[in-house]
Short mmCIF file of C-alpha atoms and ligand atoms in Angstrom, two decimals:
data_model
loop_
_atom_site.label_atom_id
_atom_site.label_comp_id
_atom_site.label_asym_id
_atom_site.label_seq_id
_atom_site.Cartn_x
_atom_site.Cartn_y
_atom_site.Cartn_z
CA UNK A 24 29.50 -26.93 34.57
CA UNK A 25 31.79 -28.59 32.00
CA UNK A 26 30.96 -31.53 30.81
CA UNK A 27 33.41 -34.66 31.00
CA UNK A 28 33.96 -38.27 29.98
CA UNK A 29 32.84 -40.99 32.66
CA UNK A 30 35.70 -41.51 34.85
CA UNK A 31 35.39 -45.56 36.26
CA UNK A 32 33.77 -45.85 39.60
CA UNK A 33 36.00 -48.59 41.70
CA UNK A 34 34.00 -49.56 44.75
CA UNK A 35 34.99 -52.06 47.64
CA UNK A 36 33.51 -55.48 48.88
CA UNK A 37 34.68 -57.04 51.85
CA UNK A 38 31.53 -59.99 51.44
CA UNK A 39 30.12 -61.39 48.16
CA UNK A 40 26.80 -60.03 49.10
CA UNK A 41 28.61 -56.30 49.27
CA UNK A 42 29.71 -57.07 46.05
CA UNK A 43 26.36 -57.42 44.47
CA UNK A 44 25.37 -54.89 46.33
CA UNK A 45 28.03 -52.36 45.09
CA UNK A 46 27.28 -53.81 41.48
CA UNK A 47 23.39 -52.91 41.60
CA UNK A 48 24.31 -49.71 42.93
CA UNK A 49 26.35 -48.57 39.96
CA UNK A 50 30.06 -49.90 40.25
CA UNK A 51 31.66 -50.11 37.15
CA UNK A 52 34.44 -51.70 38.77
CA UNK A 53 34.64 -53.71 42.40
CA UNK A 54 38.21 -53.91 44.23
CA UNK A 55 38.40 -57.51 46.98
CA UNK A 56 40.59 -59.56 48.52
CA UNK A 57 40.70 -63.14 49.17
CA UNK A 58 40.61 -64.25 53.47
CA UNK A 59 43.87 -64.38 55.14
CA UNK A 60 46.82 -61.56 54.93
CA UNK A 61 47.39 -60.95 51.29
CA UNK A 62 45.19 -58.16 51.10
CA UNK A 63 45.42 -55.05 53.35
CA UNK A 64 42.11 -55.33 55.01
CA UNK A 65 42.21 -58.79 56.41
CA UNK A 66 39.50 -58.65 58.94
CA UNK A 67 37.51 -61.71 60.40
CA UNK A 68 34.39 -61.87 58.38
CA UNK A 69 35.78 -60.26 55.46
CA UNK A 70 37.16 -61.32 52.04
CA UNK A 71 36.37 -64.35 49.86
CA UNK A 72 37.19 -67.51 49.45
CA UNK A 73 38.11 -68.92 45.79
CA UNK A 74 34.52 -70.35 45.21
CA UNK A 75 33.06 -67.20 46.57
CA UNK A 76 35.35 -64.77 44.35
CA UNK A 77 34.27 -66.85 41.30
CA UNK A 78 30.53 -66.58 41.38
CA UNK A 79 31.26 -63.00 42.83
CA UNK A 80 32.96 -62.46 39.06
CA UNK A 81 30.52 -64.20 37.19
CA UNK A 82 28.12 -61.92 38.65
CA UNK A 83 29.99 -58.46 37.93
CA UNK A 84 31.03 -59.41 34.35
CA UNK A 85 26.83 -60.74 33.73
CA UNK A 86 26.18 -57.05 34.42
CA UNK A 87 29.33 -55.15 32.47
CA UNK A 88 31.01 -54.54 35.67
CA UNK A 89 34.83 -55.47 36.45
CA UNK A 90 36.54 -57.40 39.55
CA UNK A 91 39.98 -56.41 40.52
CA UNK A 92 41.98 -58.67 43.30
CA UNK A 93 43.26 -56.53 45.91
CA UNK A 94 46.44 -58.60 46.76
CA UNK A 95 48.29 -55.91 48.09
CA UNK A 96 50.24 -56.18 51.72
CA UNK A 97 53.64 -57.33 51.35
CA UNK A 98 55.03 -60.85 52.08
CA UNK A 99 57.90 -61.43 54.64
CA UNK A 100 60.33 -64.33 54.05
CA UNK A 101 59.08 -68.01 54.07
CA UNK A 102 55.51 -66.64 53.26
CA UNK A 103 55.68 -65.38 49.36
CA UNK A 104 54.19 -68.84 48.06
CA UNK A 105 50.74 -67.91 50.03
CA UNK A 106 50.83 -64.10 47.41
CA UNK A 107 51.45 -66.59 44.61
CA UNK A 108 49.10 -68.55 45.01
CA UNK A 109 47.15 -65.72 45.45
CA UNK A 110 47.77 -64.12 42.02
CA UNK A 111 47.90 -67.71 40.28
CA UNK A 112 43.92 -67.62 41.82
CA UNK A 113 43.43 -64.56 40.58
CA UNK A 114 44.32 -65.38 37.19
CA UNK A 115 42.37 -68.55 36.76
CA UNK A 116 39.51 -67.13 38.04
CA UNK A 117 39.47 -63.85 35.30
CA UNK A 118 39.72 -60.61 37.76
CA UNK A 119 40.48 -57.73 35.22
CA UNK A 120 42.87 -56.69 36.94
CA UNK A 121 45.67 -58.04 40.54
CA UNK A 122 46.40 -54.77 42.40
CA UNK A 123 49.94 -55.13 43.53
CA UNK A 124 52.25 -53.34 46.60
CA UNK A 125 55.27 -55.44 46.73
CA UNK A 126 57.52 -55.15 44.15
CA UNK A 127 58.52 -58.73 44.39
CA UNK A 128 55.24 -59.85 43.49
CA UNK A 129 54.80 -57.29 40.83
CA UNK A 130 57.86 -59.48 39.47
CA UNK A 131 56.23 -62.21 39.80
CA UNK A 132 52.64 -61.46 37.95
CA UNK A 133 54.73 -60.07 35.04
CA UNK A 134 56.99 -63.18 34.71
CA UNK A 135 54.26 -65.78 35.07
CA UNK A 136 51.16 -63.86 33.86
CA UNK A 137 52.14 -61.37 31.19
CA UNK A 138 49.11 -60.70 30.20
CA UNK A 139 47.67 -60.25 33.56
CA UNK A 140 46.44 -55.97 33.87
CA UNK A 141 48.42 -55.60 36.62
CA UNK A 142 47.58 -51.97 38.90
CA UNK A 143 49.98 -50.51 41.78
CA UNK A 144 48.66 -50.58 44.84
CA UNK A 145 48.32 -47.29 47.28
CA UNK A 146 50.32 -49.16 49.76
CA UNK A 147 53.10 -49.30 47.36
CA UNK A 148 53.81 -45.23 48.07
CA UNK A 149 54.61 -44.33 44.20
CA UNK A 150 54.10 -40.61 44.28
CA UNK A 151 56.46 -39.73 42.07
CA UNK A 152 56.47 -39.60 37.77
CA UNK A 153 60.02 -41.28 38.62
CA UNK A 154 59.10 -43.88 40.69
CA UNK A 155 55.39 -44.98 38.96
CA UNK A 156 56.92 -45.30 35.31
CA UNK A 157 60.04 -47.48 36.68
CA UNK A 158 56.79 -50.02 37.88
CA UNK A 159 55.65 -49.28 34.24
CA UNK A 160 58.63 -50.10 32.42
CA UNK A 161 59.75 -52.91 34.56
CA UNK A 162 56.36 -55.27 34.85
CA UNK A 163 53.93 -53.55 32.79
CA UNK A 164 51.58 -51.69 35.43
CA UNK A 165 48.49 -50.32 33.94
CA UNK A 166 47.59 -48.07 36.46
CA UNK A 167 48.65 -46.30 39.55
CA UNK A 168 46.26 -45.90 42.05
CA UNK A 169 47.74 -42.43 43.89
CA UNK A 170 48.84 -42.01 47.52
CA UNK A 171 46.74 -39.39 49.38
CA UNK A 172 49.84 -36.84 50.00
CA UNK A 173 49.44 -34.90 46.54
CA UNK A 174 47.38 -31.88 45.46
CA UNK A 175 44.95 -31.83 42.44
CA UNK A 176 47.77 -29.75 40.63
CA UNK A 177 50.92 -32.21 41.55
CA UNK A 178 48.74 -35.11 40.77
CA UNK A 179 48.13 -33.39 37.13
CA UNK A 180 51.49 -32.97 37.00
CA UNK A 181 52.01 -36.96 37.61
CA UNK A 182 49.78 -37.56 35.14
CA UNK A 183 51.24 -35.61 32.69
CA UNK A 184 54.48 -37.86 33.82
CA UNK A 185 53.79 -41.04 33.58
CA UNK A 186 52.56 -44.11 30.99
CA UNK A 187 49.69 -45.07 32.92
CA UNK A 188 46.55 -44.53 34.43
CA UNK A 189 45.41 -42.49 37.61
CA UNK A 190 43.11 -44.09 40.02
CA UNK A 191 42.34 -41.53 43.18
CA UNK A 192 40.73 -42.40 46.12
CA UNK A 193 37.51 -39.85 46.69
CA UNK A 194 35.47 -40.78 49.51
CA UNK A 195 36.27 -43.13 52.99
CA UNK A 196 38.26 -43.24 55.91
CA UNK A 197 41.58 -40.90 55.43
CA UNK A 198 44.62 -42.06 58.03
CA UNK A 199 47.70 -40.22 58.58
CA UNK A 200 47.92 -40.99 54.63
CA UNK A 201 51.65 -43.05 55.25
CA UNK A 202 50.47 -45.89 52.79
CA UNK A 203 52.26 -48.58 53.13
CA UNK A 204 54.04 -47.20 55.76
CA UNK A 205 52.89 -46.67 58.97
CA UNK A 206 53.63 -49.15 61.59
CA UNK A 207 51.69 -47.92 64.65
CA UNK A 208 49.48 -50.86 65.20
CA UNK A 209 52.83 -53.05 64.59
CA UNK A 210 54.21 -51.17 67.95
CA UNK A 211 51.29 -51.42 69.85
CA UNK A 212 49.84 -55.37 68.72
CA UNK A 213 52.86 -56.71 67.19
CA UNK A 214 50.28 -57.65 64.07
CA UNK A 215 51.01 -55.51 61.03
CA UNK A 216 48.77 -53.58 58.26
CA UNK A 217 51.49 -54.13 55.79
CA UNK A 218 52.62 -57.70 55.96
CA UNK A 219 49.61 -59.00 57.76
CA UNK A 220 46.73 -57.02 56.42
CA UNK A 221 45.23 -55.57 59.46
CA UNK A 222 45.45 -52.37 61.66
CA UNK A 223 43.81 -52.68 65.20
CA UNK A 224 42.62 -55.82 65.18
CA UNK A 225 39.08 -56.60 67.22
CA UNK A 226 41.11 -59.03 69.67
CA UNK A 227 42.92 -56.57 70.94
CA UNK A 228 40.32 -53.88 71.19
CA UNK A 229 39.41 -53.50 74.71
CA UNK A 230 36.29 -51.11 76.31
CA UNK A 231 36.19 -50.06 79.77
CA UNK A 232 33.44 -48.33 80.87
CA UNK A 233 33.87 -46.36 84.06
CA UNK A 234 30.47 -45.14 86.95
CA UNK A 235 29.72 -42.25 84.21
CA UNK A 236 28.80 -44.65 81.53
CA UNK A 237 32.21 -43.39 79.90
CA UNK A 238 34.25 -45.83 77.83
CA UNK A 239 37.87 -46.28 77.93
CA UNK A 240 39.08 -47.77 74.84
CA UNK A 241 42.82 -49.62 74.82
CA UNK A 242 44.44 -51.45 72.25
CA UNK A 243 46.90 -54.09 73.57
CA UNK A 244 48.25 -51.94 76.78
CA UNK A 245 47.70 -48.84 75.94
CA UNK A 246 44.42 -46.37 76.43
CA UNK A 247 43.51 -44.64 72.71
CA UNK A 248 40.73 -42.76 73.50
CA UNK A 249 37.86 -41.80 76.33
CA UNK A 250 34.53 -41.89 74.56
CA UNK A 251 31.89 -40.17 76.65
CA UNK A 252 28.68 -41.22 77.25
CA UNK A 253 26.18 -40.16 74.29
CA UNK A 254 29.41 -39.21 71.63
CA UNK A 255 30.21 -41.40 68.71
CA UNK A 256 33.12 -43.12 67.75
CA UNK A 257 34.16 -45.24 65.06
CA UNK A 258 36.51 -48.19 64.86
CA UNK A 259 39.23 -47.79 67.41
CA UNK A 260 42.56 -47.03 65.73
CA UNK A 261 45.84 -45.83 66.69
CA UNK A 262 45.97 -42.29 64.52
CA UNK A 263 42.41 -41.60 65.28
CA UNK A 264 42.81 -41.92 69.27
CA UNK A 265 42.87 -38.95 71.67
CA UNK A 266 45.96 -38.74 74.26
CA UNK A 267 47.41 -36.49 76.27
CA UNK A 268 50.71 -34.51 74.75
CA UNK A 269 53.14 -32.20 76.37
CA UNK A 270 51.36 -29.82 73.95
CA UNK A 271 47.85 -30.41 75.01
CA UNK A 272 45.36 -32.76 77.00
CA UNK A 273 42.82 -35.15 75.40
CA UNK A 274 42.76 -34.55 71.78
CA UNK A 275 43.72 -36.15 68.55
CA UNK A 276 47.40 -35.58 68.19
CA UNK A 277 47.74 -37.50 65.00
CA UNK A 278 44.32 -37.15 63.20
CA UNK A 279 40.85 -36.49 63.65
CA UNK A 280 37.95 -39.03 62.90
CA UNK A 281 36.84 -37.51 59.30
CA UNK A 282 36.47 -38.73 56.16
CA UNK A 283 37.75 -37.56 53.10
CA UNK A 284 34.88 -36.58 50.32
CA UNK A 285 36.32 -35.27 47.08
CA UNK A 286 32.55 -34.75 45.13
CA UNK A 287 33.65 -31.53 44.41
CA UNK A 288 36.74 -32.04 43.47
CA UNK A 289 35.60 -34.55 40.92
CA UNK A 290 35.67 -32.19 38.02
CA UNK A 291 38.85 -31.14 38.81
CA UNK A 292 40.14 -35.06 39.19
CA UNK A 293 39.08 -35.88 35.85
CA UNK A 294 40.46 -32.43 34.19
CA UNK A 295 43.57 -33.45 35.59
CA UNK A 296 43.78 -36.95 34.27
CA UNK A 297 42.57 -39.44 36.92
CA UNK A 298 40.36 -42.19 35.24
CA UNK A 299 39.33 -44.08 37.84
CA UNK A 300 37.47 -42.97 41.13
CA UNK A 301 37.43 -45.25 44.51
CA UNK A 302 35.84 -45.54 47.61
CA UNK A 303 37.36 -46.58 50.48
CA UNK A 304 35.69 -48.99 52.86
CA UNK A 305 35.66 -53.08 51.89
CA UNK A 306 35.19 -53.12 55.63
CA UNK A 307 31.51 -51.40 56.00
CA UNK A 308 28.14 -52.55 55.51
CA UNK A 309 26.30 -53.16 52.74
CA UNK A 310 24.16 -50.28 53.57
CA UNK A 311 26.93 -48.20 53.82
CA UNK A 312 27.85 -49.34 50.28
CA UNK A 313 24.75 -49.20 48.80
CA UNK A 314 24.48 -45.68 49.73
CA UNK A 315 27.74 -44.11 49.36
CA UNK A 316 28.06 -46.08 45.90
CA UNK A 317 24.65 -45.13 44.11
CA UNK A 318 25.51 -41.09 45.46
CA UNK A 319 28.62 -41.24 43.75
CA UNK A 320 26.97 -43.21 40.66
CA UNK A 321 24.18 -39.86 40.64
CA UNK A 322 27.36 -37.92 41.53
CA UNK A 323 29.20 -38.83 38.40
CA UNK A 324 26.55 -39.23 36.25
CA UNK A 325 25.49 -35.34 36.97
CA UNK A 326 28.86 -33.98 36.48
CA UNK A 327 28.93 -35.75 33.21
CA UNK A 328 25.65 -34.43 32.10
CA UNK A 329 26.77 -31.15 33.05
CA UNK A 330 24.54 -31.04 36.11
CA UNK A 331 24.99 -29.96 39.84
CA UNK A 332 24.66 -33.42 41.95
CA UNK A 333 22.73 -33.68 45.54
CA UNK A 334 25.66 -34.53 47.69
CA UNK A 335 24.09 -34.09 50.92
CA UNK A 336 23.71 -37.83 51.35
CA UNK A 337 27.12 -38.07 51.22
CA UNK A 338 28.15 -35.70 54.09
CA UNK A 339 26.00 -38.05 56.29
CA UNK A 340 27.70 -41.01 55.80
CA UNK A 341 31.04 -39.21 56.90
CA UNK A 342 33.17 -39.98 59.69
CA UNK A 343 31.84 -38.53 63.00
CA UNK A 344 29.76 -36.15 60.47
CA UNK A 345 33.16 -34.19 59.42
CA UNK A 346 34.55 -34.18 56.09
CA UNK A 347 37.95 -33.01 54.67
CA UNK A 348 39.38 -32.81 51.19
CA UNK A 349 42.97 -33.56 52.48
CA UNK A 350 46.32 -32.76 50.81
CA UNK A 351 44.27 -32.96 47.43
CA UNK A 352 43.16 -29.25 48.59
CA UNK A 353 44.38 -27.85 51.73
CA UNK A 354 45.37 -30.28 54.39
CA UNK A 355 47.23 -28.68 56.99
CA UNK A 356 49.87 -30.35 58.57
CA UNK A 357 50.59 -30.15 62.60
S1 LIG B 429 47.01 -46.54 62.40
FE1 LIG B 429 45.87 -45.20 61.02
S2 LIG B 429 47.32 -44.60 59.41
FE2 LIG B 429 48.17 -46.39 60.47
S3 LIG B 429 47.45 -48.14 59.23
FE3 LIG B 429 45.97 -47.84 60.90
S4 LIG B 429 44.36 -46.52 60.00
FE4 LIG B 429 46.19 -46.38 58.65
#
């Protein structure tokens, strides 16, 4: 096994308390949001408020960790002073780093904060050199943190591209990988992922359980799935649900439940430039934090040390048990 420099591990916290819990586990960096729709997880129960994110920094920087502000869905007219105000909170409180989609607002944080570290968001959809150094040149962006459309060898090829650094998601929930872009919940609840922060939301999940003990699930009007009795399922969303095609009956037209888990892949990450590693999830429990976080800390830490890590944990913690490694290896595309 070759032996490598530490990449940064960047792990989520939707709740103060998953914060220090990420933290103890071996974060080197933690990626949140403050509450309302500035941030592209905007779930009831989640994100901080400005007194929470503050004592939530003062505890990451007391143990040599870093706090980036995910401020990262994108504003629509009338609204952009709530995304300042964001950033401007961001700033005064010391976050190492606002993570940025809209371009507008990347504007912004390089006008009135120059020496903010500014990263791109992965809802911003920069997959291209072209397209990642033009948010380089223009407002100073430190780091890109990569779409999950590109290969191990086209995301070397980025890297060897571009001014900036690669951040790469490795382990979490995997959609139809349209960052930034994907407007099924829009259709379906009229409440957007991109400019309001939040795919399916809970009030308009709906379950319907039939004589069987079988559970129809609907968002808004429309039935996404039929859970039977004794199966799991995760978190209801549109690209995950089964339907019936001309093609085929009952099955997942868009995507499967599965997670993506790049542990192998890691050595090939790094060789290929990415310096930063995250997990996906600032909606799960602290549990499910704790656990995913210290495997990827033993993870890393092996690799470095030119060991073979344990990842057997990890495959446990995946979606519905199944994991993929995506377009970064061999996705395959219906
Ligand atoms: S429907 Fe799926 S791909 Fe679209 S935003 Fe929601 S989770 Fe992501």
């Amino acid at each position: 096994m070759t032996q490598f420099e530490k990449p940064e591990l960047v792990c989520p916290a939707g709740t103060p308390a998953s914060l220090r819990t990420a933290v103890d586990a071996g974060a080197d960096a933690v990626y949140c949001g403050f509450k309302g729709p500035t941030n592209a997880r905007n779930f009831s129960g989640l994100n901080f408020t400005k007194a929470e994110l503050s004592e939530s920094v003062k505890y990451a920087h007391d143990r040599d960790a870093i706090v980036l502000a995910a401020i990262n869905s994108f504003p629509t007219a009338g609204r952009t002073d709530l995304w300042k105000n964001s950033v401007d909170d961001a700033v005064e409180l010391g976050l190492d780093a606002v993570i940025i989609a809209d371009i507008g607002m990347a504007q912004y944080v390089a006008r009135e904060h120059p020496d903010q570290r500014l990263h791109l968001s992965v809802q911003a959809g920069a997959s291209s050199p072209e397209a990642i150094n033009y948010y380089v040149e223009q407002f100073g962006v430190k780091r890109v943190v990569l779409p999950r459309i590109l290969t191990v060898a086209e995301i070397k090829r980025v890297h060897d591209a571009i001014d900036c650094e690669i951040e790469a998601f490795v382990f979490g929930n995997i959609g139809m990988m349209a960052e930034g872009r994907c407007s099924l919940t829009n259709y379906v609840t009229g409440v957007s992922t991109n400019m309001d922060g939040v795919c399916s939301p809970a009030s308009h999940v709906e379950y319907e359980p039939d004589e069987n003990e079988n559970l129809t699930t609907r968002l808004g009007e429309f039935a996404i799935d039929c859970i039977s009795c004794g199966e799991t399922a995760g978190y209801p969303t549109i690209c995950k649900g089964r339907y019936d095609t001309a093609i085929k009956k009952n099955y997942y037209a868009f995507e499967e439940p599965i997670s993506l888990n790049l542990t192998r892949l890691l050595p090939d990450l790094i060789k290929a430039g990415v310096t930063a590693l995250k997990i996906e999830g600032r909606q799960r429990s602290r549990a499910y934090i704790r656990s995913v976080v210290s495997s990827f800390r033993e993870a890393i830490d092996a690799y470095a040390a030119g060991d073979e890590p344990d990842i057997s944990q990890l495959i446990a913690l995946t979606e519905g048990g199944k994991e993929t490694e995506g377009a970064f290896k061999s996705k395959t595309w219906r």
